PDB file of N, CA, C and O in Angstrom:
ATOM      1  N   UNK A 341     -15.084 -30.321 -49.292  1.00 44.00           N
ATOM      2  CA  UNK A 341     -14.996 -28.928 -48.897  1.00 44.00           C
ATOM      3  C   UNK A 341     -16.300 -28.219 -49.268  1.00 44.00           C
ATOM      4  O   UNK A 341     -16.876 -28.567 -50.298  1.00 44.00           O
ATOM      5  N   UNK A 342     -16.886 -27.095 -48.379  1.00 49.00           N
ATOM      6  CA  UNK A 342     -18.287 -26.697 -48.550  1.00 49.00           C
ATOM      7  C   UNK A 342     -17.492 -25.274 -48.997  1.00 49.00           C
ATOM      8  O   UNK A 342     -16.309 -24.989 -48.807  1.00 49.00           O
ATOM      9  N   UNK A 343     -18.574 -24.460 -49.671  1.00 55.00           N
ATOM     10  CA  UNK A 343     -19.073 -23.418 -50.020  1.00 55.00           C
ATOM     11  C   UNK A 343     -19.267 -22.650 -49.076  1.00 55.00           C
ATOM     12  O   UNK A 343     -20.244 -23.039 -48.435  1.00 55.00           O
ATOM     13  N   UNK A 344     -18.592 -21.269 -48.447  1.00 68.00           N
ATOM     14  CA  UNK A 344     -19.396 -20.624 -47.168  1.00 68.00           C
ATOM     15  C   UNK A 344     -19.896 -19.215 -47.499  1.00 68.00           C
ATOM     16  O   UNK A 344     -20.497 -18.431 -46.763  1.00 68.00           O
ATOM     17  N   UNK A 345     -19.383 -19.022 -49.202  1.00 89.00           N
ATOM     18  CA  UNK A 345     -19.787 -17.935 -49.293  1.00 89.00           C
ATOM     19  C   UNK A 345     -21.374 -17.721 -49.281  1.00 89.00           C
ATOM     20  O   UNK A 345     -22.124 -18.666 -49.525  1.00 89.00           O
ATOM     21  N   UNK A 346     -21.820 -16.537 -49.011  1.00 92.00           N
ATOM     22  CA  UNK A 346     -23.278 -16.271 -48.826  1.00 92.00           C
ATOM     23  C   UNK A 346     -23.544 -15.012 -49.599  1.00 92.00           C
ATOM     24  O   UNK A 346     -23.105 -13.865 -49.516  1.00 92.00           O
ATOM     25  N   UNK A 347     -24.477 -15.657 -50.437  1.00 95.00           N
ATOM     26  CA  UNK A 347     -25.003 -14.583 -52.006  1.00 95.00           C
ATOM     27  C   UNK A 347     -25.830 -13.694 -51.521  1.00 95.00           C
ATOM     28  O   UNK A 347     -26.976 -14.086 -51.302  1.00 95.00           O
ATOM     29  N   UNK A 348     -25.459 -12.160 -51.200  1.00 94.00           N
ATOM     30  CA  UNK A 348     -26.398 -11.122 -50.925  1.00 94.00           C
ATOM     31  C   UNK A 348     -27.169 -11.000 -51.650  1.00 94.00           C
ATOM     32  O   UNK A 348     -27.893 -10.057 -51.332  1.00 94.00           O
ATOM     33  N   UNK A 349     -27.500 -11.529 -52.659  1.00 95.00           N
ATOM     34  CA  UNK A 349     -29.299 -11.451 -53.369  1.00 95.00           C
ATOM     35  C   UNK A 349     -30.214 -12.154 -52.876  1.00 95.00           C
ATOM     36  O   UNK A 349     -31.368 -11.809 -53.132  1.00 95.00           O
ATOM     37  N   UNK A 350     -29.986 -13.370 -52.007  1.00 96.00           N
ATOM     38  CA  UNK A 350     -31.082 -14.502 -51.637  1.00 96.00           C
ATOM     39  C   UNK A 350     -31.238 -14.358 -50.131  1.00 96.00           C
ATOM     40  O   UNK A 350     -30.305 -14.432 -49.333  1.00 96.00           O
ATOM     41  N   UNK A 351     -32.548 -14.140 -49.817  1.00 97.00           N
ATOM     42  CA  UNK A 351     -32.612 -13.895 -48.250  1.00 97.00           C
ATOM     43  C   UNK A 351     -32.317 -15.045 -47.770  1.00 97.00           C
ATOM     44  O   UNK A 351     -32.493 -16.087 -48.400  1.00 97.00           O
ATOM     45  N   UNK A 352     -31.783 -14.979 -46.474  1.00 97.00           N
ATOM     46  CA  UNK A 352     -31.198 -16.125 -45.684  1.00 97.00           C
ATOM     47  C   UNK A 352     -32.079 -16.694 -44.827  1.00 97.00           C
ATOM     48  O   UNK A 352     -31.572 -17.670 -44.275  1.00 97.00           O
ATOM     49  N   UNK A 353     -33.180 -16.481 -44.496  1.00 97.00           N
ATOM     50  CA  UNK A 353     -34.397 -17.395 -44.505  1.00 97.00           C
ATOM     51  C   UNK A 353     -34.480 -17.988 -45.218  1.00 97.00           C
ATOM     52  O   UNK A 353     -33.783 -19.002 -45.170  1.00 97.00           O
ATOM     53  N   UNK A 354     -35.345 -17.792 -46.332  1.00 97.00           N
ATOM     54  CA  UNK A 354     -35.997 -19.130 -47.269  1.00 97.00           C
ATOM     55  C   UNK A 354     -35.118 -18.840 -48.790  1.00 97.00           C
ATOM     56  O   UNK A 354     -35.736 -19.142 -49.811  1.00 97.00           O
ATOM     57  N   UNK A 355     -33.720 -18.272 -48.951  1.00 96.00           N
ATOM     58  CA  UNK A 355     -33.282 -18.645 -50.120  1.00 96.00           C
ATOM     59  C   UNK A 355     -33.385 -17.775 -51.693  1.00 96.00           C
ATOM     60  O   UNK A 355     -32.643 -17.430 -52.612  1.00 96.00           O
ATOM     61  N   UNK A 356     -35.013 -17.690 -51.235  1.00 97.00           N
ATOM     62  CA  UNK A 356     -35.309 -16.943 -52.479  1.00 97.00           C
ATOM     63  C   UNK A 356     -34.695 -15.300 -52.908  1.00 97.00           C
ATOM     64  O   UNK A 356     -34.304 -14.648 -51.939  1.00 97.00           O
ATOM     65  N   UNK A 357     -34.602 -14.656 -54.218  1.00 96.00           N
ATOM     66  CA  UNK A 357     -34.508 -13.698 -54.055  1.00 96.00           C
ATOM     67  C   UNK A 357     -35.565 -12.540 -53.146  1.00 96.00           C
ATOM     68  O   UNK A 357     -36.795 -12.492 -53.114  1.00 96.00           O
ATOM     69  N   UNK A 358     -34.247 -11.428 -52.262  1.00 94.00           N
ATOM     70  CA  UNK A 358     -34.465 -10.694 -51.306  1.00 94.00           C
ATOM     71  C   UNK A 358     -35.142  -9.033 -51.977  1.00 94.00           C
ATOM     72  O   UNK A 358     -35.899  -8.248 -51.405  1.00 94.00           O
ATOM     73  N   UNK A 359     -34.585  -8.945 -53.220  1.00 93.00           N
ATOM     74  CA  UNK A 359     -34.911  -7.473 -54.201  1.00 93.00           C
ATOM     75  C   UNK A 359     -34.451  -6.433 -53.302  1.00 93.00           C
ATOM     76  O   UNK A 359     -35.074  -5.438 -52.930  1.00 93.00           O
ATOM     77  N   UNK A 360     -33.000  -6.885 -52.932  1.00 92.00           N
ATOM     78  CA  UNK A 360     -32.499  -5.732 -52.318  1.00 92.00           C
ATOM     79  C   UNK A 360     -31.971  -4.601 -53.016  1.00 92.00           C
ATOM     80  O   UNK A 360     -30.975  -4.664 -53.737  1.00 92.00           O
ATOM     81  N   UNK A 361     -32.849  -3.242 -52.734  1.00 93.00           N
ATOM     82  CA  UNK A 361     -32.318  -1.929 -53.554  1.00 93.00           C
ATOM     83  C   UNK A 361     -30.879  -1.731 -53.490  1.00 93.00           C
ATOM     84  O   UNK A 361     -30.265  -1.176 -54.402  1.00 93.00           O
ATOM     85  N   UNK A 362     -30.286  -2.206 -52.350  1.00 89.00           N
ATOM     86  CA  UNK A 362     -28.492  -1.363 -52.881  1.00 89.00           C
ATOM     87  C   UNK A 362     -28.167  -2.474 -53.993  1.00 89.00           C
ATOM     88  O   UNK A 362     -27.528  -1.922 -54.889  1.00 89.00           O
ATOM     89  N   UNK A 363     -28.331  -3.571 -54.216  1.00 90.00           N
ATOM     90  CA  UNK A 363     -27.878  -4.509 -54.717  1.00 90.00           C
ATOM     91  C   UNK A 363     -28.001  -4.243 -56.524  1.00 90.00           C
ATOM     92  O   UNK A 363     -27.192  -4.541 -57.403  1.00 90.00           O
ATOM     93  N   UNK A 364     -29.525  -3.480 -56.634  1.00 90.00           N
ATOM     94  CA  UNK A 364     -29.540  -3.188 -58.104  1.00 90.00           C
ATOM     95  C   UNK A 364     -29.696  -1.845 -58.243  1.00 90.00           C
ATOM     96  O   UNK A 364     -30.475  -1.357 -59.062  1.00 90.00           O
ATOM     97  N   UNK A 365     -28.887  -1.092 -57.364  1.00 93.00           N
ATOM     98  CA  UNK A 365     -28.557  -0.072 -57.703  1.00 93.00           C
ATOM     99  C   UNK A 365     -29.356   0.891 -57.507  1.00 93.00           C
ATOM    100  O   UNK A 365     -29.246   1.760 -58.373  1.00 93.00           O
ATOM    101  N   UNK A 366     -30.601   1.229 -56.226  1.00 93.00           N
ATOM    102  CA  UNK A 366     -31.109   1.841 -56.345  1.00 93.00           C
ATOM    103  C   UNK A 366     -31.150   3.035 -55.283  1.00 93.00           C
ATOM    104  O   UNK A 366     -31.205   2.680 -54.106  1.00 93.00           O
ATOM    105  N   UNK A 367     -31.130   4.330 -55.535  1.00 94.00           N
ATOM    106  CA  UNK A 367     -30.651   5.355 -54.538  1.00 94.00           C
ATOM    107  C   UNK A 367     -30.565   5.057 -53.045  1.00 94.00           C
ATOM    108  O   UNK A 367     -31.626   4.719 -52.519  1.00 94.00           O
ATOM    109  N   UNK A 368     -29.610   5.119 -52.366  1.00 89.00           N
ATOM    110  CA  UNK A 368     -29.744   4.819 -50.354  1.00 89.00           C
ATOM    111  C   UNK A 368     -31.454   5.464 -50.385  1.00 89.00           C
ATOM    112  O   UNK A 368     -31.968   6.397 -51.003  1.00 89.00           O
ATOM    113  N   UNK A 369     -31.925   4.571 -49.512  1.00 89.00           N
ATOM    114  CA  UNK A 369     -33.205   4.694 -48.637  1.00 89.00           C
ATOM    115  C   UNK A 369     -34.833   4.731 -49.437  1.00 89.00           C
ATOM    116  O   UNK A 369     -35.924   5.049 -48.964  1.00 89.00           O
ATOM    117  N   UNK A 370     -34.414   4.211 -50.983  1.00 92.00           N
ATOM    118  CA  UNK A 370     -35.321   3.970 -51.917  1.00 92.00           C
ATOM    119  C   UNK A 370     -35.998   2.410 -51.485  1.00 92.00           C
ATOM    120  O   UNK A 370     -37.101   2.171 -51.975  1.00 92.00           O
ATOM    121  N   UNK A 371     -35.475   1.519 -50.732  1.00 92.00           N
ATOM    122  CA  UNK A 371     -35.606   0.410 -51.159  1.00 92.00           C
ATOM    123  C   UNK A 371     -36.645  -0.191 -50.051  1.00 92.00           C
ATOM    124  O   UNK A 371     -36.511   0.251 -48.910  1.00 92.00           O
ATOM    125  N   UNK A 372     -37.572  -1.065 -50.261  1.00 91.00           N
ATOM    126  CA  UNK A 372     -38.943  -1.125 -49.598  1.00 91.00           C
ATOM    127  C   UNK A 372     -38.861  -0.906 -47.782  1.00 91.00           C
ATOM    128  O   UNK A 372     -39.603  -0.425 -46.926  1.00 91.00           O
ATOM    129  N   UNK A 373     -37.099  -1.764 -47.819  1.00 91.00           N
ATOM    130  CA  UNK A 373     -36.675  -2.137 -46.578  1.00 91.00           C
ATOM    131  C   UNK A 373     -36.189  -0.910 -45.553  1.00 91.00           C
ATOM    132  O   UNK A 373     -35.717  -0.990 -44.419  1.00 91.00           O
ATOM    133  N   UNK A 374     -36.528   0.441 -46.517  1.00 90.00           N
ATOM    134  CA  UNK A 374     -35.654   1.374 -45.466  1.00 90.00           C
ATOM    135  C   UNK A 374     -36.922   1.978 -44.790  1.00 90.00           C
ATOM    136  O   UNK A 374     -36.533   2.884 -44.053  1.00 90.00           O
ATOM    137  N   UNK A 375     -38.130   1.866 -44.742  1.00 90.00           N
ATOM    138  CA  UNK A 375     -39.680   2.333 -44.599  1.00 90.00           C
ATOM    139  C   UNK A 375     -40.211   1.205 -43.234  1.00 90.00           C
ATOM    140  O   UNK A 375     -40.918   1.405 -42.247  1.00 90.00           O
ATOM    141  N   UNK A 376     -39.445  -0.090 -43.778  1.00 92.00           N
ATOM    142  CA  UNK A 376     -40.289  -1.257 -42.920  1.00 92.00           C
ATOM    143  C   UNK A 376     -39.597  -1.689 -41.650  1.00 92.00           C
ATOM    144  O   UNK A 376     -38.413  -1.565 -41.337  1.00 92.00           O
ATOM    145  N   UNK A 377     -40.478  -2.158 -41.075  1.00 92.00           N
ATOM    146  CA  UNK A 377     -40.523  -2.621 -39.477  1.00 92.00           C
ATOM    147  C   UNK A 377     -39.892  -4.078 -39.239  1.00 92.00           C
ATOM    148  O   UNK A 377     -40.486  -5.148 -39.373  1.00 92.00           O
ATOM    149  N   UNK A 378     -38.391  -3.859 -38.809  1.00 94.00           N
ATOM    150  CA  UNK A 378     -38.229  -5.595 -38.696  1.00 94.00           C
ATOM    151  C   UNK A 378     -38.110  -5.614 -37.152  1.00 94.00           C
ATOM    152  O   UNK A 378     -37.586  -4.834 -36.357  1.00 94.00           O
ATOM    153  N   UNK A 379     -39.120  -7.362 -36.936  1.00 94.00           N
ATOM    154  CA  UNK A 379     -39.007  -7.593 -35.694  1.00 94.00           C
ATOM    155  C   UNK A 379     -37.613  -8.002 -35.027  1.00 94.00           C
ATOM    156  O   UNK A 379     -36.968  -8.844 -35.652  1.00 94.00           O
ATOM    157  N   UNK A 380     -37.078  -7.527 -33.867  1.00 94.00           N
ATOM    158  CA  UNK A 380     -35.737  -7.970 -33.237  1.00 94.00           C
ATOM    159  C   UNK A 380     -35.800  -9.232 -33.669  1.00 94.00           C
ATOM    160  O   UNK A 380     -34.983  -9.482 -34.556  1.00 94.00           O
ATOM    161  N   UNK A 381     -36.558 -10.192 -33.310  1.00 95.00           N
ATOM    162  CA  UNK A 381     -37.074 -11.580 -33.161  1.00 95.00           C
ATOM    163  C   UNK A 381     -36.443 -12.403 -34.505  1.00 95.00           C
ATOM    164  O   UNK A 381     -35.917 -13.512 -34.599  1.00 95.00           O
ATOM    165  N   UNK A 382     -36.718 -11.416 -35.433  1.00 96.00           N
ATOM    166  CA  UNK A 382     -36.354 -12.087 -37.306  1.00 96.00           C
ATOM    167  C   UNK A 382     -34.807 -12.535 -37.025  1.00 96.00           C
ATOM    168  O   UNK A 382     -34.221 -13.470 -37.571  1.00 96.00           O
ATOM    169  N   UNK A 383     -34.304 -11.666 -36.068  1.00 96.00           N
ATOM    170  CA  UNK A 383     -33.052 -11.695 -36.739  1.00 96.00           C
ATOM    171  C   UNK A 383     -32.369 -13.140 -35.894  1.00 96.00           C
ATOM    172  O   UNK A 383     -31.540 -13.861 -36.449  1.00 96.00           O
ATOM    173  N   UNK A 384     -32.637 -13.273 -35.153  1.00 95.00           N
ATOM    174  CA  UNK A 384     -32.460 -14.204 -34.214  1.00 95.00           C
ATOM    175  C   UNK A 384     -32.785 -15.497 -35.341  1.00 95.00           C
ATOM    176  O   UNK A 384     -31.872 -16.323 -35.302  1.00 95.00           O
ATOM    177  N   UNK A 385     -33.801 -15.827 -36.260  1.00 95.00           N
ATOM    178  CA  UNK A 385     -34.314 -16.822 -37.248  1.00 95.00           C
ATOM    179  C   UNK A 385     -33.154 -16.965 -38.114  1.00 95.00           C
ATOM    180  O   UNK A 385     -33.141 -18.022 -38.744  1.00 95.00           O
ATOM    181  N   UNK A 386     -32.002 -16.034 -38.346  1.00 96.00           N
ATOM    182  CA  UNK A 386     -31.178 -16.397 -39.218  1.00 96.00           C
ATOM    183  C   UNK A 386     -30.062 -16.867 -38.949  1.00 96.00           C
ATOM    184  O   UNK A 386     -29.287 -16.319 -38.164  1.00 96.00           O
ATOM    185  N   UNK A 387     -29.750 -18.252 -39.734  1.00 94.00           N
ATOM    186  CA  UNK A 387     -28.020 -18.654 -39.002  1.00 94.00           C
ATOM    187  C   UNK A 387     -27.201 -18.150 -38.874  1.00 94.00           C
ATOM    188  O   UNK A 387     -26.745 -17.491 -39.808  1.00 94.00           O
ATOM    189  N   UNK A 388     -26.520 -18.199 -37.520  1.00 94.00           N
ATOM    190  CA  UNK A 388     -24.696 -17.245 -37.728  1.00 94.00           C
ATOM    191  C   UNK A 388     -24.342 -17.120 -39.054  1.00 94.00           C
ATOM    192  O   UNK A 388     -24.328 -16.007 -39.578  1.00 94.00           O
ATOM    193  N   UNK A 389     -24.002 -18.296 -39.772  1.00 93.00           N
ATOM    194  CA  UNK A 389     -22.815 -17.792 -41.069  1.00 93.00           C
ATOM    195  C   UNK A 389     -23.702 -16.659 -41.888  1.00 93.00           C
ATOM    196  O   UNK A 389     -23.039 -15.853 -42.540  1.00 93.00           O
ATOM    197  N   UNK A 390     -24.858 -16.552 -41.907  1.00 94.00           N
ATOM    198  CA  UNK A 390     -25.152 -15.751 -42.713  1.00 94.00           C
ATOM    199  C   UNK A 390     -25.886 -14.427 -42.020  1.00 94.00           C
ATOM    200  O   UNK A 390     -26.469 -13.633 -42.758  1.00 94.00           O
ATOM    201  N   UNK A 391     -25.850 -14.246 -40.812  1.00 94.00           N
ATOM    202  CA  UNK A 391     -26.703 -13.127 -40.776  1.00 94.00           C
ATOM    203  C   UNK A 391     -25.772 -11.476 -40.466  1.00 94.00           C
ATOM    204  O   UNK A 391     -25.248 -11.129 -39.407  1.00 94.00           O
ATOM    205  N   UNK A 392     -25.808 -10.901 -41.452  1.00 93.00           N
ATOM    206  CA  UNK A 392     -25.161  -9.557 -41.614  1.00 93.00           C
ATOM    207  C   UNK A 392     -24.822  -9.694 -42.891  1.00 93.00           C
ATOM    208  O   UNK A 392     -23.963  -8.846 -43.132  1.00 93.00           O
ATOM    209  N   UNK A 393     -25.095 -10.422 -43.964  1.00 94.00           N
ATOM    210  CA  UNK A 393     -24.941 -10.303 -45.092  1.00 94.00           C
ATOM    211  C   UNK A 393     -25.612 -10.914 -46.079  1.00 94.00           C
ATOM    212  O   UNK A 393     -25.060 -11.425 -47.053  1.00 94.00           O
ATOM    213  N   UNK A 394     -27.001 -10.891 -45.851  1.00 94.00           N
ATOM    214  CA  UNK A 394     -27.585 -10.758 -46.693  1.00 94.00           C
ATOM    215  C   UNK A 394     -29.068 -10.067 -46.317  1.00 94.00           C
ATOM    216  O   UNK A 394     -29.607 -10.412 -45.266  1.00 94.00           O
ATOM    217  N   UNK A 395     -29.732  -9.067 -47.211  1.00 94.00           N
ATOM    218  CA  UNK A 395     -30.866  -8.806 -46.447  1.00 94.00           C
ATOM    219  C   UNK A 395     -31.953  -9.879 -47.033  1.00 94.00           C
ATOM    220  O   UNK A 395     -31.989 -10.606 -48.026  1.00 94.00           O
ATOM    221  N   UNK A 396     -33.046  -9.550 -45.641  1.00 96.00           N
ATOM    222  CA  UNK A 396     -34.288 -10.628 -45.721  1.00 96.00           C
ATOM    223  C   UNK A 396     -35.288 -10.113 -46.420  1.00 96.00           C
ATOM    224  O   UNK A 396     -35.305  -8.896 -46.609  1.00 96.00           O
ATOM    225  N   UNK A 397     -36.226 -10.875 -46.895  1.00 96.00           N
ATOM    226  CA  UNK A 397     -36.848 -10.736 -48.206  1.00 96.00           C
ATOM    227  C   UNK A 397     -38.084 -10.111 -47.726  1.00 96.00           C
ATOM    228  O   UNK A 397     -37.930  -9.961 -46.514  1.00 96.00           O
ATOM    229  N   UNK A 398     -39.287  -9.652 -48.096  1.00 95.00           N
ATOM    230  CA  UNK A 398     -40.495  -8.604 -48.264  1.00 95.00           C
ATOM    231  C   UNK A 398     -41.266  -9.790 -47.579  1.00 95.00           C
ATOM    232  O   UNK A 398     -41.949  -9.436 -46.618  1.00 95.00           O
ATOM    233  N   UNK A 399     -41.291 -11.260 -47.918  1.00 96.00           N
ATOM    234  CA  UNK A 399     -42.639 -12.182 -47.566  1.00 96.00           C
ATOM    235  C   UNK A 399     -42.018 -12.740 -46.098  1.00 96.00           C
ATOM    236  O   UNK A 399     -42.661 -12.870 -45.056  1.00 96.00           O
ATOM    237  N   UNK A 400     -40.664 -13.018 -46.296  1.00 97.00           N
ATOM    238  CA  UNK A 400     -39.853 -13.310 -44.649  1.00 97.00           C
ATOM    239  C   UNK A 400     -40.852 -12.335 -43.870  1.00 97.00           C
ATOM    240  O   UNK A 400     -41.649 -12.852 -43.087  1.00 97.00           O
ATOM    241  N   UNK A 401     -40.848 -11.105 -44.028  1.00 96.00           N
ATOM    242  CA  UNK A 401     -40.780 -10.035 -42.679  1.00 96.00           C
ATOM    243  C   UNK A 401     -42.234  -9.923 -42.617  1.00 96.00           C
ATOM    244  O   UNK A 401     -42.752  -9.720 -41.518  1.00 96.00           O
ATOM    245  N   UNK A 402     -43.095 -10.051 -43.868  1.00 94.00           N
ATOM    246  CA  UNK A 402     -44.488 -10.218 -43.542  1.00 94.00           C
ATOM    247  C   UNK A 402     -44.910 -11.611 -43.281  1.00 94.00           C
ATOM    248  O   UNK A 402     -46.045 -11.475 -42.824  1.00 94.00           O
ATOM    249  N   UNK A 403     -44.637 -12.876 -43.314  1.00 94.00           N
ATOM    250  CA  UNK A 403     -44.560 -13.883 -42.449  1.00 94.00           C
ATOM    251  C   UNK A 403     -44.261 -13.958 -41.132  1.00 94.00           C
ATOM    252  O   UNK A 403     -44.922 -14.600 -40.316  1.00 94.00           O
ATOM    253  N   UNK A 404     -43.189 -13.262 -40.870  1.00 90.00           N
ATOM    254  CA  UNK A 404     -42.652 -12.995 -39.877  1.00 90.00           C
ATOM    255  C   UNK A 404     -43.795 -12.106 -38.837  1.00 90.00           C
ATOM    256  O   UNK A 404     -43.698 -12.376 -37.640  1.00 90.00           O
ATOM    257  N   UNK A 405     -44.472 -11.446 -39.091  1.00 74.00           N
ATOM    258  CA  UNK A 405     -44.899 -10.475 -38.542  1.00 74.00           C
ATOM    259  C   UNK A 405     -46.524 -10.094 -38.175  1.00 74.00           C
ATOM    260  O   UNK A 405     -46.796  -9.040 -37.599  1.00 74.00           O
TER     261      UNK A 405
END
C-alpha cells in the first residue's frame, strides 16, 4: 500500500522545501509567491495527485522561467 498523502511544505516539482508563507504563518499576501509571475505552463509540470496542494518553490518558477 502507497502513501498518497502530499506534504504542503515540499514543492511538487523537485521535493524540496517550497517556504510557503501561509504554511509558517505569515500574513495573506506577505509571501514571495503573492508578487510573482507563474507561467500557465508550470502548472501543467506537476502530477495530477499533487497539483492544488502544494505550492511550488522560488528556484521551480525561476527555472521555470
Amino acid at each position: 500500500m502507497t502513501n498518497d498523502k502530499v506534504d504542503p511544505s515540499l514543492c511538487p516539482l523537485c521535493g524540496e522545501s517550497n517556504g510557503c508563507g501561509n504554511l509558517i504563518g505569515m500574513p495573506q499576501g506577505t509571501c514571495w509567491c503573492s508578487s510573482a509571475t507563474f507561467p500557465p505552463e508550470i502548472f501543467k509540470s506537476i502530477p495530477d495527485e499533487k497539483r492544488r496542494k502544494a505550492c511550488i518553490c522560488k528556484a521551480c518558477v525561476e527555472k521555470f522561467g
